[in-house]
JSON list of C-alpha atoms and ligand atoms in Angstrom, two decimals:
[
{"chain": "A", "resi": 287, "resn": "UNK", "atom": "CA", "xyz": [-42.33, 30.67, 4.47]},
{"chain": "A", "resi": 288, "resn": "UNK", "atom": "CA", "xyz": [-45.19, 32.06, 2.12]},
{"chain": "A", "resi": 289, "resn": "UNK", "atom": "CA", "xyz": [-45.52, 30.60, -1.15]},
{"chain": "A", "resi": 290, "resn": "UNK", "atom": "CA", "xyz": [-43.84, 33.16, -3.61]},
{"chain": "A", "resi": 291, "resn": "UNK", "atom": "CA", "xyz": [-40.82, 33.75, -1.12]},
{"chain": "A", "resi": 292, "resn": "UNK", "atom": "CA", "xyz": [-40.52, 29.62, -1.39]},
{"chain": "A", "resi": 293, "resn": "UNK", "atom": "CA", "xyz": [-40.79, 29.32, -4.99]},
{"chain": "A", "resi": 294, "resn": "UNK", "atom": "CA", "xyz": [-37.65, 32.12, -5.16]},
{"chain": "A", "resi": 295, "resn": "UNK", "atom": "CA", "xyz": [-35.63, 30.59, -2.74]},
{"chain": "A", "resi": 296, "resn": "UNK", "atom": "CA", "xyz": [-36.70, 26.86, -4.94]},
{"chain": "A", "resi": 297, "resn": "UNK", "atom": "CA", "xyz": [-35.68, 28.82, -8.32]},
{"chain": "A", "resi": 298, "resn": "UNK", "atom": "CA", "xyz": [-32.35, 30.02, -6.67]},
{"chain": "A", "resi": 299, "resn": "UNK", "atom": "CA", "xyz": [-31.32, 26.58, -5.39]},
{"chain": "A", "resi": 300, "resn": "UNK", "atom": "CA", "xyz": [-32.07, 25.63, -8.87]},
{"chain": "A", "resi": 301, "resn": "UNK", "atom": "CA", "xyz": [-29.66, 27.69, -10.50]},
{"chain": "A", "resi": 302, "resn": "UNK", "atom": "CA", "xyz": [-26.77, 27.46, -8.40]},
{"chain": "A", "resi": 303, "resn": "UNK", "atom": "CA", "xyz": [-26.87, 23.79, -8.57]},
{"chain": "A", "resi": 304, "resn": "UNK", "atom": "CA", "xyz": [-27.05, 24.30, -12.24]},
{"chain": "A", "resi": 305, "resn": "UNK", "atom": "CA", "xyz": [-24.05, 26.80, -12.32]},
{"chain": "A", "resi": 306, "resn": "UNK", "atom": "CA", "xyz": [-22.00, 24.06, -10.37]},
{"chain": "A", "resi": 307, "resn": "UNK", "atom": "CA", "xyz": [-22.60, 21.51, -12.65]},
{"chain": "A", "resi": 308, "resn": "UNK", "atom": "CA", "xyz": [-21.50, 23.51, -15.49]},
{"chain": "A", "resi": 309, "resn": "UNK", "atom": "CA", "xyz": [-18.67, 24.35, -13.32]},
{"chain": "A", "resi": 310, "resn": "UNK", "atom": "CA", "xyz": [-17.79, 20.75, -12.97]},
{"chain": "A", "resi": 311, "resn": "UNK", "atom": "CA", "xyz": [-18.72, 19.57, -16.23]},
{"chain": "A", "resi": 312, "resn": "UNK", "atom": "CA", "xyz": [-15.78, 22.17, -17.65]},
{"chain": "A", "resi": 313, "resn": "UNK", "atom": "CA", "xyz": [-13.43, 21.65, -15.14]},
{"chain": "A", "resi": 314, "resn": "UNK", "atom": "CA", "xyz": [-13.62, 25.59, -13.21]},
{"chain": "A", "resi": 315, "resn": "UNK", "atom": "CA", "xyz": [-14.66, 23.50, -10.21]},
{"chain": "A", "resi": 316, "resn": "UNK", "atom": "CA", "xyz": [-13.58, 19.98, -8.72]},
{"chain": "A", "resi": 317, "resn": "UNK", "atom": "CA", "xyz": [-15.82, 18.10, -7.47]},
{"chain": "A", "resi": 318, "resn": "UNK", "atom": "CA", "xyz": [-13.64, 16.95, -3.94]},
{"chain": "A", "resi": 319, "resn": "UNK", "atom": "CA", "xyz": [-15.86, 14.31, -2.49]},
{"chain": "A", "resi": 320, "resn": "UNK", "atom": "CA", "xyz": [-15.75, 12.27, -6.00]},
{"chain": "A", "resi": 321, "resn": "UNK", "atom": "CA", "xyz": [-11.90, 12.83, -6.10]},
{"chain": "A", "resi": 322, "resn": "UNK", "atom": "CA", "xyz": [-12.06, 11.33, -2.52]},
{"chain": "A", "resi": 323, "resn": "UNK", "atom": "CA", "xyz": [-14.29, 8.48, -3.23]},
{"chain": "A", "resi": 324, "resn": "UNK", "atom": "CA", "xyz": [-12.54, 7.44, -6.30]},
{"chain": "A", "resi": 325, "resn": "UNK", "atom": "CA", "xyz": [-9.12, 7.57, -5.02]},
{"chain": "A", "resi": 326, "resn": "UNK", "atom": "CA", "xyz": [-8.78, 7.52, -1.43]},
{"chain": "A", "resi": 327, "resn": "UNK", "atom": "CA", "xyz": [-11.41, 4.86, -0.39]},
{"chain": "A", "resi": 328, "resn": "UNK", "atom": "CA", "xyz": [-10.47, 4.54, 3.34]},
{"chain": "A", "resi": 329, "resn": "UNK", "atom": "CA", "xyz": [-9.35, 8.58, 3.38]},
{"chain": "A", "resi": 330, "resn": "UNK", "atom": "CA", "xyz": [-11.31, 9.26, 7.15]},
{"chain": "A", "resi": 331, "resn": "UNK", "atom": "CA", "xyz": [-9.43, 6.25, 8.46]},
{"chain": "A", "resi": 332, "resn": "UNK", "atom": "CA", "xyz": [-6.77, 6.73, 10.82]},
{"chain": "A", "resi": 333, "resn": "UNK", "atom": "CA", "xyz": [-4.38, 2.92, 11.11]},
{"chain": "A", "resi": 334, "resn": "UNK", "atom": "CA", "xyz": [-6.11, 1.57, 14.09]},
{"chain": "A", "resi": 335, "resn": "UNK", "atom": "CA", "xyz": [-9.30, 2.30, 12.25]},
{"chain": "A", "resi": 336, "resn": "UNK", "atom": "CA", "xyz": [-8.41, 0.94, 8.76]},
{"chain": "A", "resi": 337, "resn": "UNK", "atom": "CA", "xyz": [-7.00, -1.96, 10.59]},
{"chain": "A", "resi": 338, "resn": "UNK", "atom": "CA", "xyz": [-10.60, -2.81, 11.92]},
{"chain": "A", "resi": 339, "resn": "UNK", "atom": "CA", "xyz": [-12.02, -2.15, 8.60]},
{"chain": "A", "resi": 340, "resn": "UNK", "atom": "CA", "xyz": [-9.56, -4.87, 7.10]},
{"chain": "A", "resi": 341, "resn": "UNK", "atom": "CA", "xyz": [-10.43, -7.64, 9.86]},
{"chain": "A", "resi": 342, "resn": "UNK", "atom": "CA", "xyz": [-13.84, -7.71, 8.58]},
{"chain": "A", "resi": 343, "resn": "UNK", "atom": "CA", "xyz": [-12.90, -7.24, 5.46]},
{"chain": "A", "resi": 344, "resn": "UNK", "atom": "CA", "xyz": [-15.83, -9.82, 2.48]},
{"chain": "A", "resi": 345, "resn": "UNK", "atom": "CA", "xyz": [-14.25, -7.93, -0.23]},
{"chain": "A", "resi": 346, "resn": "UNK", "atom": "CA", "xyz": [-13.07, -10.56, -2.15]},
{"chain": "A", "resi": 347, "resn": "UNK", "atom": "CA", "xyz": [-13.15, -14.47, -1.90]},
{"chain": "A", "resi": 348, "resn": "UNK", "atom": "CA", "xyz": [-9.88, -14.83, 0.28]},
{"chain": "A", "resi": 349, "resn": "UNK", "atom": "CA", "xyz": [-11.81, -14.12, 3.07]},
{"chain": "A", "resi": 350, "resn": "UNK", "atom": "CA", "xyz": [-13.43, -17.61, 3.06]},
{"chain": "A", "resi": 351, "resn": "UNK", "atom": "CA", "xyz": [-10.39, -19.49, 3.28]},
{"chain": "A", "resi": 352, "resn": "UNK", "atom": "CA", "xyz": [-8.66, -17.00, 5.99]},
{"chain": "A", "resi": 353, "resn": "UNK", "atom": "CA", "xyz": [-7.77, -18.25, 9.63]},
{"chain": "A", "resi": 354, "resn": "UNK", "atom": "CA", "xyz": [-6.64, -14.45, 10.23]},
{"chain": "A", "resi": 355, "resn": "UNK", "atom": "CA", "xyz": [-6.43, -10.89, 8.12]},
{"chain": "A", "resi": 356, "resn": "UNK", "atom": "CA", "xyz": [-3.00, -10.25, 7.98]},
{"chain": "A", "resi": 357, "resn": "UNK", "atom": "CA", "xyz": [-2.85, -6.24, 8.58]},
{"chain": "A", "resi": 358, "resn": "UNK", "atom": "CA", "xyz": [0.83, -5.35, 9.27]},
{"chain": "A", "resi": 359, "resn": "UNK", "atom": "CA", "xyz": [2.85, -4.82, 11.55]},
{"chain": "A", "resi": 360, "resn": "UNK", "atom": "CA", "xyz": [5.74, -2.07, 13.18]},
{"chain": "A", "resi": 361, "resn": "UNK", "atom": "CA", "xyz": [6.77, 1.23, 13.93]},
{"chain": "A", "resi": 362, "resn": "UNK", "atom": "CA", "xyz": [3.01, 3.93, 12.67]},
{"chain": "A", "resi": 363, "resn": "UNK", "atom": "CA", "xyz": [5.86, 6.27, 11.84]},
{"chain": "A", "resi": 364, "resn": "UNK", "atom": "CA", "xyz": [8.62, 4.06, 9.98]},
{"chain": "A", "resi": 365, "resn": "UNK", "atom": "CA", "xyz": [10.69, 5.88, 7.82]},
{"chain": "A", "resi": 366, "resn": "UNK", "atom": "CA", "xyz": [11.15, 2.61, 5.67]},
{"chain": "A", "resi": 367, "resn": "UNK", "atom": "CA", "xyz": [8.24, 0.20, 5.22]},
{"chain": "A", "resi": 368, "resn": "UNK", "atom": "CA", "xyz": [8.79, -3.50, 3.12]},
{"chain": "A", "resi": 369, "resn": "UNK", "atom": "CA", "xyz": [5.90, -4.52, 0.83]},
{"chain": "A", "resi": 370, "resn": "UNK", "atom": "CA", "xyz": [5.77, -8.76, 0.48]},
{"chain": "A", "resi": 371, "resn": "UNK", "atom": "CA", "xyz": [3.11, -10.52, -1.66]},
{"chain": "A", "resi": 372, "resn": "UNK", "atom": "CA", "xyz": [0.57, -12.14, 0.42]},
{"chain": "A", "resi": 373, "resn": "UNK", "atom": "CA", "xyz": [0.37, -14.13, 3.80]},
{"chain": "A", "resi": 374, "resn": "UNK", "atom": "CA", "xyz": [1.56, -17.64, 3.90]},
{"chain": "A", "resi": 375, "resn": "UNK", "atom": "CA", "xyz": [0.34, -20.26, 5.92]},
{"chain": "A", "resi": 376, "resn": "UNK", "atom": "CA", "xyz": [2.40, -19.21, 9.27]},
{"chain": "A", "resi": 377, "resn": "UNK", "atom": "CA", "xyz": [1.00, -15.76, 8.29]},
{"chain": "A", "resi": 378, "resn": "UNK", "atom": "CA", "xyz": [-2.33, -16.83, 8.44]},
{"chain": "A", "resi": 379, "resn": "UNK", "atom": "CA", "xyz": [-2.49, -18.72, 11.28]},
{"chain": "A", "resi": 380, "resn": "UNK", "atom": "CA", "xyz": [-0.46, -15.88, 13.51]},
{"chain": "A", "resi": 381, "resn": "UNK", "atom": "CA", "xyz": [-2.20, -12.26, 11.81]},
{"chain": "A", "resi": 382, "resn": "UNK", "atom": "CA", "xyz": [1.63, -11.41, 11.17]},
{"chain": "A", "resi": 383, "resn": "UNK", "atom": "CA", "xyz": [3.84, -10.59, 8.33]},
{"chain": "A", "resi": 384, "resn": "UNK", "atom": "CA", "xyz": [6.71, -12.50, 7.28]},
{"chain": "A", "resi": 385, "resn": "UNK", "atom": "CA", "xyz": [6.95, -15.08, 10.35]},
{"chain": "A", "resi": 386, "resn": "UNK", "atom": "CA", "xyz": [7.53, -18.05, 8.55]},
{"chain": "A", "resi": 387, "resn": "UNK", "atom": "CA", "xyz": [10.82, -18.78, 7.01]},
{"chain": "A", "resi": 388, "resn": "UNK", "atom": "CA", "xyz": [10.91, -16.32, 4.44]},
{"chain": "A", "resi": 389, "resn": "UNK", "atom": "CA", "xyz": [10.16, -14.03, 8.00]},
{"chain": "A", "resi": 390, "resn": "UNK", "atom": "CA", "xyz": [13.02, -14.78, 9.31]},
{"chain": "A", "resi": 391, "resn": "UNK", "atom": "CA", "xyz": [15.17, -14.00, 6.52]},
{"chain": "A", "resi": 392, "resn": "UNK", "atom": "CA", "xyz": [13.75, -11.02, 6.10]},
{"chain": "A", "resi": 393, "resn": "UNK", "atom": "CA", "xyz": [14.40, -10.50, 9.88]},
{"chain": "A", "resi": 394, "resn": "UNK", "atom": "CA", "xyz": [18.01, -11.08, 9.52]},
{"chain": "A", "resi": 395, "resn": "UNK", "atom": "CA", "xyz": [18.20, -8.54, 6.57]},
{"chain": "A", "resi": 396, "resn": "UNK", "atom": "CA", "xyz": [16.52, -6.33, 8.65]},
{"chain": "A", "resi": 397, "resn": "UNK", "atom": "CA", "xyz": [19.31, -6.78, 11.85]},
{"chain": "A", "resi": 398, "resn": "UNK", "atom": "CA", "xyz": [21.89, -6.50, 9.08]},
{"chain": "A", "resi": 399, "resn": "UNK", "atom": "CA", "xyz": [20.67, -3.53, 8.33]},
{"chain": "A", "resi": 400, "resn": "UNK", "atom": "CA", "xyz": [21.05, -2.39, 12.07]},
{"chain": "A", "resi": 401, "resn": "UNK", "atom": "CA", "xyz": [17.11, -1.98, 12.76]},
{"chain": "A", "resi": 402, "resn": "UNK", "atom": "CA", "xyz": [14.66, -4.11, 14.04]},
{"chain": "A", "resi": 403, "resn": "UNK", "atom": "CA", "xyz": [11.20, -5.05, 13.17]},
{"chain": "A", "resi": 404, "resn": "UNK", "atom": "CA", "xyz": [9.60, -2.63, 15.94]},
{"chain": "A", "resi": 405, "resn": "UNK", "atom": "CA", "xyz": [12.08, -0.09, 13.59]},
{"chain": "A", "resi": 406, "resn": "UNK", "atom": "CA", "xyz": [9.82, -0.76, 10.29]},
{"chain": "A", "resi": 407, "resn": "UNK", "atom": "CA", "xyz": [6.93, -0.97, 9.04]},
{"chain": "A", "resi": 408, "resn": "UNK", "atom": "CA", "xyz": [6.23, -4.32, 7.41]},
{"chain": "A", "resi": 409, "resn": "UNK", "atom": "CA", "xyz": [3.24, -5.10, 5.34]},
{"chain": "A", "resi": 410, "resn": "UNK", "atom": "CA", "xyz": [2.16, -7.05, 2.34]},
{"chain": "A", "resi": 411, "resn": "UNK", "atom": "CA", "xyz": [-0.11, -6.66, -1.10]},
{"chain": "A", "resi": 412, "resn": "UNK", "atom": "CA", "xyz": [-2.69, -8.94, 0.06]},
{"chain": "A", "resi": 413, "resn": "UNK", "atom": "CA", "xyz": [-3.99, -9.32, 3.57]},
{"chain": "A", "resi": 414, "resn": "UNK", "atom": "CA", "xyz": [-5.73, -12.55, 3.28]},
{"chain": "A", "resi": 415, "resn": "UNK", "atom": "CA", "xyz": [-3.91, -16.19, 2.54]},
{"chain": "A", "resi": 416, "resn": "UNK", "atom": "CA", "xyz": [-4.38, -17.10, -1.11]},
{"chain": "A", "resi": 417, "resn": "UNK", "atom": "CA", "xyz": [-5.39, -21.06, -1.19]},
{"chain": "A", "resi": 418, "resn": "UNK", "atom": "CA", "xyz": [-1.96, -23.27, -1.30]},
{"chain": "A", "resi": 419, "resn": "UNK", "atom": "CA", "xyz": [-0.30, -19.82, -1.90]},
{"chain": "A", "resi": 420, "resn": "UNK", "atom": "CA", "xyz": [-0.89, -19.54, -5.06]},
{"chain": "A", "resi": 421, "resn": "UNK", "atom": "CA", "xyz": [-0.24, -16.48, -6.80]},
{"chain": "A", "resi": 422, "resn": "UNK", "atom": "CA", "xyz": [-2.57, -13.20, -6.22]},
{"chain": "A", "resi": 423, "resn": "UNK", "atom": "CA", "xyz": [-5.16, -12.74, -8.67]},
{"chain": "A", "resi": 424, "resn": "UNK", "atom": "CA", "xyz": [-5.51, -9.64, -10.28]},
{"chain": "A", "resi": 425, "resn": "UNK", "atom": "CA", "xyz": [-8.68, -8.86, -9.28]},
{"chain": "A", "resi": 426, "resn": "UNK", "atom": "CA", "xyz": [-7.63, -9.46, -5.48]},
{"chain": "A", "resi": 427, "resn": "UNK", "atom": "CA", "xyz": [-4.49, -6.98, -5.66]},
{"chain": "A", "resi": 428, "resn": "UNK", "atom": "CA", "xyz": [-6.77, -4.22, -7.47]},
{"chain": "A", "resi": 429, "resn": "UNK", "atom": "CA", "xyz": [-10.09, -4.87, -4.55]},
{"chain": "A", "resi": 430, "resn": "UNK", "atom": "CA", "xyz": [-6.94, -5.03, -1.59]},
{"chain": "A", "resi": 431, "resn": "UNK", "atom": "CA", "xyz": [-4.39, -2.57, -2.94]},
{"chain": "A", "resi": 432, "resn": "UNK", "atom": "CA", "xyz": [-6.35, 0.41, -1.29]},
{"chain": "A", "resi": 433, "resn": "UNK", "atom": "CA", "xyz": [-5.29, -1.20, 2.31]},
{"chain": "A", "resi": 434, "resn": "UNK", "atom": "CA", "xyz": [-2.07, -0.98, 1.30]},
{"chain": "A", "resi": 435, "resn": "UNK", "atom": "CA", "xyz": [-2.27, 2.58, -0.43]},
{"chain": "A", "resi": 436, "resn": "UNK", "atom": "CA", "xyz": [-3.72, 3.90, 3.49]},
{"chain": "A", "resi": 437, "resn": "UNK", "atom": "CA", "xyz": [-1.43, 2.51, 4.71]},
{"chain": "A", "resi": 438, "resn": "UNK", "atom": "CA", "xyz": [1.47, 3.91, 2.72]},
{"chain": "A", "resi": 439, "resn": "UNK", "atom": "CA", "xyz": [-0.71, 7.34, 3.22]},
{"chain": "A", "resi": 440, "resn": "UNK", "atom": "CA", "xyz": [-0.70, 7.57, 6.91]},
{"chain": "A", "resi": 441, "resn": "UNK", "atom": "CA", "xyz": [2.70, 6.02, 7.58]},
{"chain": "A", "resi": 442, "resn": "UNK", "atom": "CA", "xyz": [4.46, 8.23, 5.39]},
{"chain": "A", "resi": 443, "resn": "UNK", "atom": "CA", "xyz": [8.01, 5.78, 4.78]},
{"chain": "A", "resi": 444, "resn": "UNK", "atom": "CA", "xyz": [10.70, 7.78, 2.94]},
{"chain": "A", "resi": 445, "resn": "UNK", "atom": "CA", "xyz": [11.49, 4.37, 1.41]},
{"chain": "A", "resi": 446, "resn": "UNK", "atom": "CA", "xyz": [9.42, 1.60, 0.33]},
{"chain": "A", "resi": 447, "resn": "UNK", "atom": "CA", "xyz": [11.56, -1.62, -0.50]},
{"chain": "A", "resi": 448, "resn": "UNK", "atom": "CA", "xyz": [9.45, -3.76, -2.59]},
{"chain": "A", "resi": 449, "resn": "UNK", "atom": "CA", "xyz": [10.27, -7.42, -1.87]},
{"chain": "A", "resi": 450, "resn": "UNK", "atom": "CA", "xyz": [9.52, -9.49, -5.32]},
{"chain": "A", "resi": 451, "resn": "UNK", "atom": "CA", "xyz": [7.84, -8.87, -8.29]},
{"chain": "A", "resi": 452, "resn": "UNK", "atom": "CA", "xyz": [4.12, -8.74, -7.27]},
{"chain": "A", "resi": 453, "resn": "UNK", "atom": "CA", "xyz": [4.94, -5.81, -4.80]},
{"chain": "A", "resi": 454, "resn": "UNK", "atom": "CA", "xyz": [7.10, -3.91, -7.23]},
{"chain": "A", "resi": 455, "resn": "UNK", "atom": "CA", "xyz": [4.42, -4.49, -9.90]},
{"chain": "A", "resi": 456, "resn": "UNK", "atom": "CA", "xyz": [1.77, -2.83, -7.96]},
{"chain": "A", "resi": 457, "resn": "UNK", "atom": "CA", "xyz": [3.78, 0.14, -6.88]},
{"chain": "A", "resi": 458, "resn": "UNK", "atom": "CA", "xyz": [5.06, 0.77, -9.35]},
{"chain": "A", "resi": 459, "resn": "UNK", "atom": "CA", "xyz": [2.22, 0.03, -11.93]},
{"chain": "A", "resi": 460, "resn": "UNK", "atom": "CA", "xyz": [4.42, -2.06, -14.73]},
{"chain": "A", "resi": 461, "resn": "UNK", "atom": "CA", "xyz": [4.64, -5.27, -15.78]},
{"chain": "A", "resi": 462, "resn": "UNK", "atom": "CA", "xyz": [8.27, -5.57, -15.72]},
{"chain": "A", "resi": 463, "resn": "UNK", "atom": "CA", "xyz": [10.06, -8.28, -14.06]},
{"chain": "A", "resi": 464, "resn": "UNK", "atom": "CA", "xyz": [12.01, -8.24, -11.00]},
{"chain": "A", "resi": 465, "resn": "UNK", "atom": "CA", "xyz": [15.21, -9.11, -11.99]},
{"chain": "A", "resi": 466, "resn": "UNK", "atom": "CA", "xyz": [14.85, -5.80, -14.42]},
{"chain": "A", "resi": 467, "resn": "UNK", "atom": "CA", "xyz": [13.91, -3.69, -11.91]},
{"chain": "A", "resi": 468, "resn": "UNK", "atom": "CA", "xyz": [15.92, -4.16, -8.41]},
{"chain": "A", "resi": 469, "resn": "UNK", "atom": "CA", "xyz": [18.55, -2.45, -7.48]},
{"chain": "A", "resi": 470, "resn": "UNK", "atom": "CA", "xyz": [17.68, 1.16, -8.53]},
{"chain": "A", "resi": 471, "resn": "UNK", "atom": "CA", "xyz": [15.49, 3.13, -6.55]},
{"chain": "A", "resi": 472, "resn": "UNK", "atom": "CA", "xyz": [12.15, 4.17, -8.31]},
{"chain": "A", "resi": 473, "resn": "UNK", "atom": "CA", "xyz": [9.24, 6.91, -8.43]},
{"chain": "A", "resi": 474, "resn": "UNK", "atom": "CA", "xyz": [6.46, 5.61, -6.63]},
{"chain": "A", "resi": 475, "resn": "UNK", "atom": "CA", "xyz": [3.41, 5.18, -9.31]},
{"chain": "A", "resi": 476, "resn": "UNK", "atom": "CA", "xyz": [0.50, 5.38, -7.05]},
{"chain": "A", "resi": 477, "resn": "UNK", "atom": "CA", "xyz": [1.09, 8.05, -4.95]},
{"chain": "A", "resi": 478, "resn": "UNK", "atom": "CA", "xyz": [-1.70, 10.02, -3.72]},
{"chain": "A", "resi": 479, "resn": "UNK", "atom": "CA", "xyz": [-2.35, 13.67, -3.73]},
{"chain": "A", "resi": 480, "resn": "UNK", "atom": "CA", "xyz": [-1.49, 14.26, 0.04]},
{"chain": "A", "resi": 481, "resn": "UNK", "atom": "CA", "xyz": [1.49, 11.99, -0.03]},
{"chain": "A", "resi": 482, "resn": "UNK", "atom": "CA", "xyz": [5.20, 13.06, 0.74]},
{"chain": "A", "resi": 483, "resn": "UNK", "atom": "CA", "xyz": [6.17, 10.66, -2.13]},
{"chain": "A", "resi": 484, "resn": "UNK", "atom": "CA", "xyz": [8.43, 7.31, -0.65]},
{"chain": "A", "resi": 485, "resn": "UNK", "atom": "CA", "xyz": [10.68, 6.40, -3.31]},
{"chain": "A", "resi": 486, "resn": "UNK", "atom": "CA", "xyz": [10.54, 2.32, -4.31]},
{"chain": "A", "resi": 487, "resn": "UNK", "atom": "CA", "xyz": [13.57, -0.03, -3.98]},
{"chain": "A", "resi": 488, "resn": "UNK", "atom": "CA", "xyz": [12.63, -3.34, -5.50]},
{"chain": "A", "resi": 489, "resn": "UNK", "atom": "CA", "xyz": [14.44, -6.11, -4.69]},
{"chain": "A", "resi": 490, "resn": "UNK", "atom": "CA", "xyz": [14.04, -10.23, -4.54]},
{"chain": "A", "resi": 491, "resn": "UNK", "atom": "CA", "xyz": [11.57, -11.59, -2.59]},
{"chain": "A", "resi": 492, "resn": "UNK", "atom": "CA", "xyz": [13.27, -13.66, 0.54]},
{"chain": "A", "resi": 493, "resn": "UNK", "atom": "CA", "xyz": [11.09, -16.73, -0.67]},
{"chain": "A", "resi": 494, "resn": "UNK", "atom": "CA", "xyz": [13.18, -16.33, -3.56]},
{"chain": "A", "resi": 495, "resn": "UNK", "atom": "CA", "xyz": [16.62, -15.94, -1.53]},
{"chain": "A", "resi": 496, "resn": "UNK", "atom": "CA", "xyz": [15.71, -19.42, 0.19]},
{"chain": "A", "resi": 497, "resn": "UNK", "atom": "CA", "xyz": [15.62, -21.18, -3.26]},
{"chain": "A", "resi": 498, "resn": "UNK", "atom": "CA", "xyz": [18.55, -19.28, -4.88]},
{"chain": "A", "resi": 499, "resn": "UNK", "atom": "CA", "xyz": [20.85, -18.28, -1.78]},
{"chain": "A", "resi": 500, "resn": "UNK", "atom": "CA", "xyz": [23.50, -16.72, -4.50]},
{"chain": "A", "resi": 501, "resn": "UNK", "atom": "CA", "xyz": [20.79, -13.91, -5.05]},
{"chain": "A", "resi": 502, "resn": "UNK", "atom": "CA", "xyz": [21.41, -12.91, -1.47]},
{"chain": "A", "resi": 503, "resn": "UNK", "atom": "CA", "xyz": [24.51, -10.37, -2.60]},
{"chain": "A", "resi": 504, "resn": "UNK", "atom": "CA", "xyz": [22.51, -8.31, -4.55]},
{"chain": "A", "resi": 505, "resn": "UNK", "atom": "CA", "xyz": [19.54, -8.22, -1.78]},
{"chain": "A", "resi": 506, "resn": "UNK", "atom": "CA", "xyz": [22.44, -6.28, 0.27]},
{"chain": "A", "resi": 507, "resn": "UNK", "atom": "CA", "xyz": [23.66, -4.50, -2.15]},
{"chain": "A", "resi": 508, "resn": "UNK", "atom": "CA", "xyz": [20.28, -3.49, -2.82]},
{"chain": "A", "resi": 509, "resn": "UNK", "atom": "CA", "xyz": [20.07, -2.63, 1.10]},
{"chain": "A", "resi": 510, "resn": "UNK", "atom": "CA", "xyz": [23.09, -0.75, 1.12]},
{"chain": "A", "resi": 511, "resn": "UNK", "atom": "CA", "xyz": [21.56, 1.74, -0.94]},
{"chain": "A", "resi": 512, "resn": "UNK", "atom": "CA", "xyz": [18.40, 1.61, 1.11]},
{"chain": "A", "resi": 513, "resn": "UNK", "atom": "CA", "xyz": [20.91, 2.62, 4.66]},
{"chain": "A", "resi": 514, "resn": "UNK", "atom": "CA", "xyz": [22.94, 5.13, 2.76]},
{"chain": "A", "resi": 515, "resn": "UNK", "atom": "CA", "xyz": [19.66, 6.88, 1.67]},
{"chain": "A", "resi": 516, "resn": "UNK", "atom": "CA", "xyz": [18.07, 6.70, 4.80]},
{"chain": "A", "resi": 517, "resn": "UNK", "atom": "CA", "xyz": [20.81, 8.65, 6.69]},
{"chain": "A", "resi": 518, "resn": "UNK", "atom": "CA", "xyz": [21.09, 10.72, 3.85]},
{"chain": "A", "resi": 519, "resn": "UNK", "atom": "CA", "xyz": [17.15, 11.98, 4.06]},
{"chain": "B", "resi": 1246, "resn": "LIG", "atom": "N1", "xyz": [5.59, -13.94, 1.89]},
{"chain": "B", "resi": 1246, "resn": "LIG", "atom": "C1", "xyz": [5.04, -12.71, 1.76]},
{"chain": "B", "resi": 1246, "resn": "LIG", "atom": "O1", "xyz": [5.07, -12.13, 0.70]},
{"chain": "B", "resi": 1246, "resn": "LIG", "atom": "N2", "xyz": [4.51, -12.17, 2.81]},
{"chain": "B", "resi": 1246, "resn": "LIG", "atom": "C2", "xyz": [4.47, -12.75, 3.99]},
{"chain": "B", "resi": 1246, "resn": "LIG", "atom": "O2", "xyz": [3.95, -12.17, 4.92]},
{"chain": "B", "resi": 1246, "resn": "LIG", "atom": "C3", "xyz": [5.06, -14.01, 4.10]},
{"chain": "B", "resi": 1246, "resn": "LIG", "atom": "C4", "xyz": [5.61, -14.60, 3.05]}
]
């Protein structure tokens, strides 16, 4: 290329990068790959491929203390996906949700429900074991919650039942207790742009069904609603 043809073709680059910053800068334009980056950190992974992400996953300090990253686990195409807190220590040691005792309660509301695990989708806030199971930090839910955001993404559930307060917390962005929210189905806060929106039923925690077993009523009527909705959509 001789010089002066350069120097125009330099000058025009120049201005239309200009006139697409202005364009972003006022809002006539939007500026895709930051909406990507900001809000869909793991958008070019497809499950198996977010699932490898996760295993390696240094993100935060859980990862020291893991014996295994608990993904999830179920049916890539559930139409209803349930949302727990955090591994436990059976978790941990066997890379699967809900296998302790909590598990199997939550496997028996499941067969009451006339599905089975394979049927679901089954997941939890955190991947990695907090220390003695303490509670999540808040700084560990925000670094993790994109996992479970992918997840939600590319599974597309119709219904998301939120099992305890940390879960219904994050998807639903509030601070509100569980007690004041179960037991009416929800908008989803966090959905994402290419979501088909699952609606949220939050409901006690089966950890919490163990310690008050009178609670268990209002986990089915909760689930009753869940069924009737399901064959309804
Ligand atoms: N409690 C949870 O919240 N998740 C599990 O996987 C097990 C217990």
């Amino acid at each position: 290329m001789d010089n002066s043809i350069r120097e125009e073709y330099l000058n025009i680059v120049a201005t239309v990068r200009e006139h697409v910053a202005e364009q972003l800068e006022f809002g006539i334009l939007e500026s895709e790959t930051s909406e990507t980056e900001t809000q869909h950190p793991y958008a070019s992974l497809d499950l198996p491929a977010l699932n490898t992400d996760a295993q390696s996953c240094v993100k935060c300090g859980l990862h020291a203390g893991r014996t295994t990253v608990v993904f999830g686990v179920g049916n890539p195409n559930a139409d209803l996906m349930f949302v727990g807190e955090a591994p436990g220590a059976d978790e941990d040691k066997q890379g699967e949700p809900f296998v302790g005792r909590a598990g199997k309660l939550l496997t028996d509301i499941i067969k009451a429900m006339k599905l089975t695990r394979e049927d679901v989708y089954i997941a939890n806030v955190l991947k990695c074991r907090p220390p003695g199971n303490r509670n999540p930090a808040p700084d560990e839910v925000e670094t993790c919650s994109p996992y479970l955001l992918r997840q939600i993404t590319l599974i597309q559930p119709k219904i998301i039942v939120a099992l305890g307060s940390f879960a219904a917390q994050m998807l639903l962005d509030t601070k509100t207790g569980i007690t004041a929210l179960r037991g009416e189905f929800r908008e989803f806060a966090l959905a994402q742009q290419d979501d088909n929106a699952p609606v949220i039923m939050p409901t006690y925690h089966p950890a919490y069904l163990l310690r008050n077993p009178n609670a268990k009523r209002d986990v089915w009527e909760d689930m009753q609603q869940v069924m009737a909705l399901l064959d309804n959509k």
